[in-house]
Amino acid sequence: MLLDFFSIVHPAFLSFSASQTSLPLFLLTAFEDEPELNSPADARISLLEENENLQLFLIIAGLLFLILLFLVAVYYQKYKKTLRLYESKRVEYHRLMIGSTEPSAELVRLQEALNSERAKVVKHEVQKKELLAYIEELKASQASTEIRHKTIQISRILADQKTEDIAKKVEKTAKILYPELVAEVQERYPQLNQIEMQYCMMLALDYNLDEIISILGRSEKAIKSLRYRIRKKMELDEQKSLPDFIQELKQYITHIQ
């Protein structure tokens, strides 16, 4: 009865009561609609997720770098192996060319031709000496001035005769058999002239003094003077002989190639 009374006296009372029961639902709905980022806990969670993503990226990048480094190391090892094989093949080829007990047919031919030329030079030198001796006898036995004059001219021609072609063949052979040695001597001692280089190459080819005299067409005294000039240009010690030095240099160059 009181409720009816208040509803009559105050008709808005009932509507106020109904709105009063719906107020808490409205407030909850308002709070639920607020964004989650407004919560400090949610912000910390988001930051942690970003850090985890960054760490994952760094880990993946590090793994890729290690894989790349491994591939580079493998390639470098293969390259070094290939280079060693190339050097081994080159040394083997060089050994077969100049140091093998079974040299190639071309080298055998060159060596035989060289030995043949050496024999020809020695034979030629003997014949020349015999001819010069005969001319000297002829000069002494002839009273004719004209004949004496002719024999003197012949003597001079024979004395000045040189075996330049053979010397060039010897030099060419030395360059084929020992190219590194020739290049080394030329690089170390650029002041050596052609005949001095030829003399050094003859020493490398084991020519003896008589053969060198015959090939170069010089006297023994002239060869000694030539050897002295070479030693001076090379600045060799007095205890070191030029033939020994050339042979040692040849062995050293052959060994390191």
mmCIF file of C-alpha atoms in Angstrom:
data_model
loop_
_atom_site.group_PDB
_atom_site.id
_atom_site.type_symbol
_atom_site.label_atom_id
_atom_site.label_comp_id
_atom_site.label_asym_id
_atom_site.label_seq_id
_atom_site.Cartn_x
_atom_site.Cartn_y
_atom_site.Cartn_z
ATOM 1 C CA MET A 1 0.000 0.000 0.000
ATOM 2 C CA LEU A 2 2.844 2.387 0.729
ATOM 3 C CA LEU A 3 4.387 1.528 -2.614
ATOM 4 C CA ASP A 4 1.172 2.302 -4.365
ATOM 5 C CA PHE A 5 0.994 5.504 -2.455
ATOM 6 C CA PHE A 6 4.471 6.608 -3.454
ATOM 7 C CA SER A 7 3.790 5.669 -7.017
ATOM 8 C CA ILE A 8 0.761 7.818 -7.017
ATOM 9 C CA VAL A 9 2.411 10.678 -5.202
ATOM 10 C CA HIS A 10 5.691 10.340 -6.996
ATOM 11 C CA PRO A 11 5.271 8.537 -10.333
ATOM 12 C CA ALA A 12 9.066 8.768 -11.089
ATOM 13 C CA PHE A 13 9.949 6.649 -8.105
ATOM 14 C CA LEU A 14 9.465 3.362 -9.900
ATOM 15 C CA SER A 15 11.515 4.490 -12.888
ATOM 16 C CA PHE A 16 14.350 5.552 -10.565
ATOM 17 C CA SER A 17 14.318 2.150 -8.893
ATOM 18 C CA ALA A 18 14.560 0.384 -12.239
ATOM 19 C CA SER A 19 17.423 2.599 -13.366
ATOM 20 C CA GLN A 20 19.166 1.998 -10.050
ATOM 21 C CA THR A 21 19.270 -1.762 -10.708
ATOM 22 C CA SER A 22 20.749 -1.272 -14.211
ATOM 23 C CA LEU A 23 23.549 1.149 -13.168
ATOM 24 C CA PRO A 24 26.179 -1.412 -12.161
ATOM 25 C CA LEU A 25 25.859 -3.205 -15.550
ATOM 26 C CA PHE A 26 26.467 0.042 -17.389
ATOM 27 C CA LEU A 27 29.585 0.786 -15.393
ATOM 28 C CA LEU A 28 31.027 -2.730 -15.971
ATOM 29 C CA THR A 29 30.349 -2.439 -19.659
ATOM 30 C CA ALA A 30 32.204 0.856 -19.778
ATOM 31 C CA PHE A 31 35.252 -0.618 -18.025
ATOM 32 C CA GLU A 32 35.336 -3.661 -20.317
ATOM 33 C CA ASP A 33 35.366 -1.463 -23.432
ATOM 34 C CA GLU A 34 38.612 0.307 -22.383
ATOM 35 C CA PRO A 35 41.771 -0.659 -24.456
ATOM 36 C CA GLU A 36 44.142 -3.251 -22.964
ATOM 37 C CA LEU A 37 47.256 -1.111 -23.665
ATOM 38 C CA ASN A 38 46.116 1.209 -20.902
ATOM 39 C CA SER A 39 47.171 -1.518 -18.474
ATOM 40 C CA PRO A 40 50.847 -1.354 -17.298
ATOM 41 C CA ALA A 41 50.987 -5.144 -17.197
ATOM 42 C CA ASP A 42 49.921 -5.365 -20.817
ATOM 43 C CA ALA A 43 52.589 -2.819 -21.824
ATOM 44 C CA ARG A 44 55.267 -4.880 -20.095
ATOM 45 C CA ILE A 45 54.060 -8.015 -21.871
ATOM 46 C CA SER A 46 54.233 -6.229 -25.238
ATOM 47 C CA LEU A 47 57.773 -5.023 -24.498
ATOM 48 C CA LEU A 48 58.851 -8.535 -23.541
ATOM 49 C CA GLU A 49 57.434 -9.879 -26.796
ATOM 50 C CA GLU A 50 59.384 -7.279 -28.777
ATOM 51 C CA ASN A 51 62.595 -8.199 -26.954
ATOM 52 C CA GLU A 52 61.990 -11.876 -27.668
ATOM 53 C CA ASN A 53 61.479 -11.117 -31.359
ATOM 54 C CA LEU A 54 64.711 -9.095 -31.442
ATOM 55 C CA GLN A 55 66.645 -11.894 -29.748
ATOM 56 C CA LEU A 56 65.236 -14.412 -32.226
ATOM 57 C CA PHE A 57 66.296 -12.186 -35.118
ATOM 58 C CA LEU A 58 69.819 -11.847 -33.717
ATOM 59 C CA ILE A 59 70.070 -15.613 -33.235
ATOM 60 C CA ILE A 60 68.993 -16.275 -36.829
ATOM 61 C CA ALA A 61 71.403 -13.629 -38.148
ATOM 62 C CA GLY A 62 74.232 -15.155 -36.109
ATOM 63 C CA LEU A 63 73.483 -18.622 -37.457
ATOM 64 C CA LEU A 64 73.468 -17.313 -41.022
ATOM 65 C CA PHE A 65 76.803 -15.593 -40.416
ATOM 66 C CA LEU A 66 78.317 -18.806 -39.033
ATOM 67 C CA ILE A 67 77.036 -20.764 -42.040
ATOM 68 C CA LEU A 68 78.516 -18.177 -44.397
ATOM 69 C CA LEU A 69 81.820 -18.271 -42.517
ATOM 70 C CA PHE A 70 81.863 -22.062 -42.750
ATOM 71 C CA LEU A 71 81.245 -21.942 -46.505
ATOM 72 C CA VAL A 72 84.058 -19.421 -46.962
ATOM 73 C CA ALA A 73 86.421 -21.626 -44.939
ATOM 74 C CA VAL A 74 85.505 -24.688 -47.024
ATOM 75 C CA TYR A 75 86.038 -22.753 -50.261
ATOM 76 C CA TYR A 76 89.402 -21.442 -49.041
ATOM 77 C CA GLN A 77 90.561 -24.945 -48.123
ATOM 78 C CA LYS A 78 89.541 -26.231 -51.544
ATOM 79 C CA TYR A 79 91.359 -23.315 -53.163
ATOM 80 C CA LYS A 80 94.536 -24.053 -51.198
ATOM 81 C CA LYS A 81 94.287 -27.727 -52.113
ATOM 82 C CA THR A 82 93.879 -26.850 -55.778
ATOM 83 C CA LEU A 83 96.853 -24.495 -55.569
ATOM 84 C CA ARG A 84 98.995 -27.188 -53.941
ATOM 85 C CA LEU A 85 98.022 -29.664 -56.645
ATOM 86 C CA TYR A 86 98.907 -27.108 -59.316
ATOM 87 C CA GLU A 87 102.304 -26.460 -57.739
ATOM 88 C CA SER A 88 102.904 -30.186 -57.413
ATOM 89 C CA LYS A 89 102.084 -30.718 -61.076
ATOM 90 C CA ARG A 90 104.297 -27.807 -62.094
ATOM 91 C CA VAL A 91 107.233 -29.130 -60.050
ATOM 92 C CA GLU A 92 106.705 -32.601 -61.479
ATOM 93 C CA TYR A 93 106.632 -31.187 -64.992
ATOM 94 C CA HIS A 94 109.794 -29.211 -64.329
ATOM 95 C CA ARG A 95 111.495 -32.294 -62.896
ATOM 96 C CA LEU A 96 110.583 -34.293 -65.965
ATOM 97 C CA MET A 97 111.865 -31.526 -68.167
ATOM 98 C CA ILE A 98 115.287 -30.955 -66.618
ATOM 99 C CA GLY A 99 115.878 -33.353 -63.759
ATOM 100 C CA SER A 100 114.309 -36.632 -64.721
ATOM 101 C CA THR A 101 116.280 -39.806 -65.275
ATOM 102 C CA GLU A 102 114.083 -40.290 -68.344
ATOM 103 C CA PRO A 103 114.118 -36.913 -70.142
ATOM 104 C CA SER A 104 111.827 -36.110 -73.020
ATOM 105 C CA ALA A 105 112.770 -36.862 -76.612
ATOM 106 C CA GLU A 106 113.240 -33.157 -77.304
ATOM 107 C CA LEU A 107 115.705 -32.762 -74.453
ATOM 108 C CA VAL A 108 117.557 -35.893 -75.531
ATOM 109 C CA ARG A 109 117.812 -34.472 -79.030
ATOM 110 C CA LEU A 110 119.107 -31.154 -77.706
ATOM 111 C CA GLN A 111 121.687 -32.852 -75.523
ATOM 112 C CA GLU A 112 122.881 -35.051 -78.376
ATOM 113 C CA ALA A 113 123.110 -32.052 -80.692
ATOM 114 C CA LEU A 114 125.044 -30.162 -78.041
ATOM 115 C CA ASN A 115 127.491 -33.020 -77.547
ATOM 116 C CA SER A 116 127.925 -33.285 -81.308
ATOM 117 C CA GLU A 117 128.718 -29.580 -81.557
ATOM 118 C CA ARG A 118 131.177 -29.870 -78.696
ATOM 119 C CA ALA A 119 132.981 -32.687 -80.501
ATOM 120 C CA LYS A 120 133.041 -30.677 -83.705
ATOM 121 C CA VAL A 121 134.494 -27.677 -81.913
ATOM 122 C CA VAL A 122 137.294 -29.699 -80.349
ATOM 123 C CA LYS A 123 138.087 -31.372 -83.663
ATOM 124 C CA HIS A 124 138.012 -28.012 -85.429
ATOM 125 C CA GLU A 125 140.342 -26.501 -82.858
ATOM 126 C CA VAL A 126 142.853 -29.319 -83.299
ATOM 127 C CA GLN A 127 142.781 -28.946 -87.078
ATOM 128 C CA LYS A 128 143.177 -25.192 -86.803
ATOM 129 C CA LYS A 129 146.221 -25.532 -84.568
ATOM 130 C CA GLU A 130 147.773 -28.041 -86.978
ATOM 131 C CA LEU A 131 147.121 -25.724 -89.918
ATOM 132 C CA LEU A 132 148.625 -22.756 -88.099
ATOM 133 C CA ALA A 133 151.709 -24.784 -87.279
ATOM 134 C CA TYR A 134 152.056 -25.767 -90.939
ATOM 135 C CA ILE A 135 151.725 -22.134 -92.051
ATOM 136 C CA GLU A 136 154.424 -21.090 -89.605
ATOM 137 C CA GLU A 137 156.724 -23.682 -91.117
ATOM 138 C CA LEU A 138 155.813 -22.456 -94.587
ATOM 139 C CA LYS A 139 156.623 -18.877 -93.666
ATOM 140 C CA ALA A 140 159.986 -19.864 -92.301
ATOM 141 C CA SER A 141 160.922 -21.956 -95.338
ATOM 142 C CA GLN A 142 159.908 -19.543 -98.104
ATOM 143 C CA ALA A 143 162.108 -16.674 -99.139
ATOM 144 C CA SER A 144 159.499 -15.035 -101.340
ATOM 145 C CA THR A 145 158.113 -11.870 -99.794
ATOM 146 C CA GLU A 146 154.769 -12.342 -101.522
ATOM 147 C CA ILE A 147 154.360 -15.875 -100.186
ATOM 148 C CA ARG A 148 155.311 -14.778 -96.705
ATOM 149 C CA HIS A 149 152.749 -11.975 -96.928
ATOM 150 C CA LYS A 150 150.004 -14.409 -98.004
ATOM 151 C CA THR A 151 150.808 -16.867 -95.247
ATOM 152 C CA ILE A 152 150.680 -14.069 -92.672
ATOM 153 C CA GLN A 153 147.197 -13.078 -93.924
ATOM 154 C CA ILE A 154 146.026 -16.677 -93.702
ATOM 155 C CA SER A 155 147.396 -16.944 -90.169
ATOM 156 C CA ARG A 156 145.518 -13.835 -89.103
ATOM 157 C CA ILE A 157 142.277 -15.079 -90.644
ATOM 158 C CA LEU A 158 142.580 -18.395 -88.842
ATOM 159 C CA ALA A 159 143.560 -16.710 -85.577
ATOM 160 C CA ASP A 160 140.540 -14.402 -85.754
ATOM 161 C CA GLN A 161 138.169 -17.181 -86.735
ATOM 162 C CA LYS A 162 135.390 -17.580 -84.164
ATOM 163 C CA THR A 163 132.646 -20.099 -83.736
ATOM 164 C CA GLU A 164 129.888 -17.567 -83.114
ATOM 165 C CA ASP A 165 127.156 -19.861 -84.440
ATOM 166 C CA ILE A 166 128.133 -22.584 -81.975
ATOM 167 C CA ALA A 167 128.266 -20.064 -79.128
ATOM 168 C CA LYS A 168 124.724 -18.953 -79.961
ATOM 169 C CA LYS A 169 123.569 -22.579 -80.061
ATOM 170 C CA VAL A 170 125.102 -23.153 -76.644
ATOM 171 C CA GLU A 171 123.353 -20.068 -75.275
ATOM 172 C CA LYS A 172 120.012 -21.180 -76.743
ATOM 173 C CA THR A 173 120.403 -24.663 -75.289
ATOM 174 C CA ALA A 174 121.166 -23.225 -71.849
ATOM 175 C CA LYS A 175 118.016 -21.095 -72.002
ATOM 176 C CA ILE A 176 115.937 -24.172 -72.823
ATOM 177 C CA LEU A 177 117.497 -26.451 -70.217
ATOM 178 C CA TYR A 178 117.883 -23.888 -67.427
ATOM 179 C CA PRO A 179 115.559 -20.930 -68.127
ATOM 180 C CA GLU A 180 115.270 -20.053 -64.430
ATOM 181 C CA LEU A 181 119.045 -19.997 -64.039
ATOM 182 C CA VAL A 182 119.514 -17.724 -67.049
ATOM 183 C CA ALA A 183 116.807 -15.373 -65.772
ATOM 184 C CA GLU A 184 118.316 -15.365 -62.266
ATOM 185 C CA VAL A 185 121.818 -14.513 -63.497
ATOM 186 C CA GLN A 186 120.469 -11.769 -65.765
ATOM 187 C CA GLU A 187 118.406 -10.315 -62.926
ATOM 188 C CA ARG A 188 121.198 -10.439 -60.364
ATOM 189 C CA TYR A 189 123.951 -9.239 -62.680
ATOM 190 C CA PRO A 190 122.485 -7.070 -65.451
ATOM 191 C CA GLN A 191 125.938 -5.599 -66.075
ATOM 192 C CA LEU A 192 127.175 -8.814 -67.718
ATOM 193 C CA ASN A 193 127.548 -8.551 -71.493
ATOM 194 C CA GLN A 194 126.706 -11.250 -74.032
ATOM 195 C CA ILE A 195 130.043 -13.054 -74.096
ATOM 196 C CA GLU A 196 130.189 -13.033 -70.289
ATOM 197 C CA MET A 197 126.708 -14.557 -70.144
ATOM 198 C CA GLN A 198 127.760 -17.174 -72.699
ATOM 199 C CA TYR A 199 130.750 -18.060 -70.556
ATOM 200 C CA CYS A 200 128.525 -18.484 -67.479
ATOM 201 C CA MET A 201 126.096 -20.679 -69.406
ATOM 202 C CA MET A 202 128.973 -22.860 -70.632
ATOM 203 C CA LEU A 203 130.007 -23.340 -67.026
ATOM 204 C CA ALA A 204 126.429 -24.330 -66.201
ATOM 205 C CA LEU A 205 126.562 -26.878 -69.038
ATOM 206 C CA ASP A 206 129.829 -28.324 -67.652
ATOM 207 C CA TYR A 207 132.089 -27.167 -70.476
ATOM 208 C CA ASN A 208 135.790 -27.470 -69.723
ATOM 209 C CA LEU A 209 138.384 -24.802 -70.379
ATOM 210 C CA ASP A 210 139.544 -26.191 -73.740
ATOM 211 C CA GLU A 211 135.993 -26.333 -75.062
ATOM 212 C CA ILE A 212 135.285 -22.783 -73.910
ATOM 213 C CA ILE A 213 138.470 -21.558 -75.571
ATOM 214 C CA SER A 214 137.480 -23.270 -78.811
ATOM 215 C CA ILE A 215 133.888 -22.022 -78.840
ATOM 216 C CA LEU A 216 134.656 -18.429 -77.927
ATOM 217 C CA GLY A 217 137.764 -18.325 -80.097
ATOM 218 C CA ARG A 218 139.829 -16.788 -77.322
ATOM 219 C CA SER A 219 143.208 -17.617 -75.922
ATOM 220 C CA GLU A 220 143.600 -19.084 -72.468
ATOM 221 C CA LYS A 221 144.914 -15.739 -71.252
ATOM 222 C CA ALA A 222 141.857 -13.960 -72.691
ATOM 223 C CA ILE A 223 139.527 -16.465 -71.006
ATOM 224 C CA LYS A 224 141.239 -15.899 -67.664
ATOM 225 C CA SER A 225 140.821 -12.156 -68.126
ATOM 226 C CA LEU A 226 137.152 -12.718 -68.990
ATOM 227 C CA ARG A 227 136.669 -14.818 -65.861
ATOM 228 C CA TYR A 228 138.315 -12.109 -63.759
ATOM 229 C CA ARG A 229 135.926 -9.447 -65.105
ATOM 230 C CA ILE A 230 132.915 -11.638 -64.367
ATOM 231 C CA ARG A 231 134.079 -12.327 -60.816
ATOM 232 C CA LYS A 232 134.598 -8.614 -60.264
ATOM 233 C CA LYS A 233 131.106 -7.756 -61.535
ATOM 234 C CA MET A 234 129.594 -10.480 -59.354
ATOM 235 C CA GLU A 235 131.723 -9.380 -56.371
ATOM 236 C CA LEU A 236 132.661 -12.968 -55.517
ATOM 237 C CA ASP A 237 134.971 -13.788 -52.639
ATOM 238 C CA GLU A 238 138.497 -14.783 -53.528
ATOM 239 C CA GLN A 239 137.933 -18.248 -52.056
ATOM 240 C CA LYS A 240 134.892 -18.888 -54.284
ATOM 241 C CA SER A 241 135.615 -20.049 -57.820
ATOM 242 C CA LEU A 242 133.310 -18.921 -60.616
ATOM 243 C CA PRO A 243 132.552 -22.473 -61.910
ATOM 244 C CA ASP A 244 131.629 -23.614 -58.386
ATOM 245 C CA PHE A 245 129.408 -20.569 -57.888
ATOM 246 C CA ILE A 246 127.527 -21.165 -61.151
ATOM 247 C CA GLN A 247 127.043 -24.856 -60.346
ATOM 248 C CA GLU A 248 125.794 -24.094 -56.831
ATOM 249 C CA LEU A 249 123.399 -21.478 -58.181
ATOM 250 C CA LYS A 250 122.136 -23.965 -60.767
ATOM 251 C CA GLN A 251 121.503 -26.609 -58.119
ATOM 252 C CA TYR A 252 119.753 -24.095 -55.861
ATOM 253 C CA ILE A 253 117.470 -22.827 -58.640
ATOM 254 C CA THR A 254 116.669 -26.383 -59.757
ATOM 255 C CA HIS A 255 115.878 -27.442 -56.184
ATOM 256 C CA ILE A 256 113.430 -24.635 -55.394
ATOM 257 C CA GLN A 257 111.521 -24.919 -58.680
#
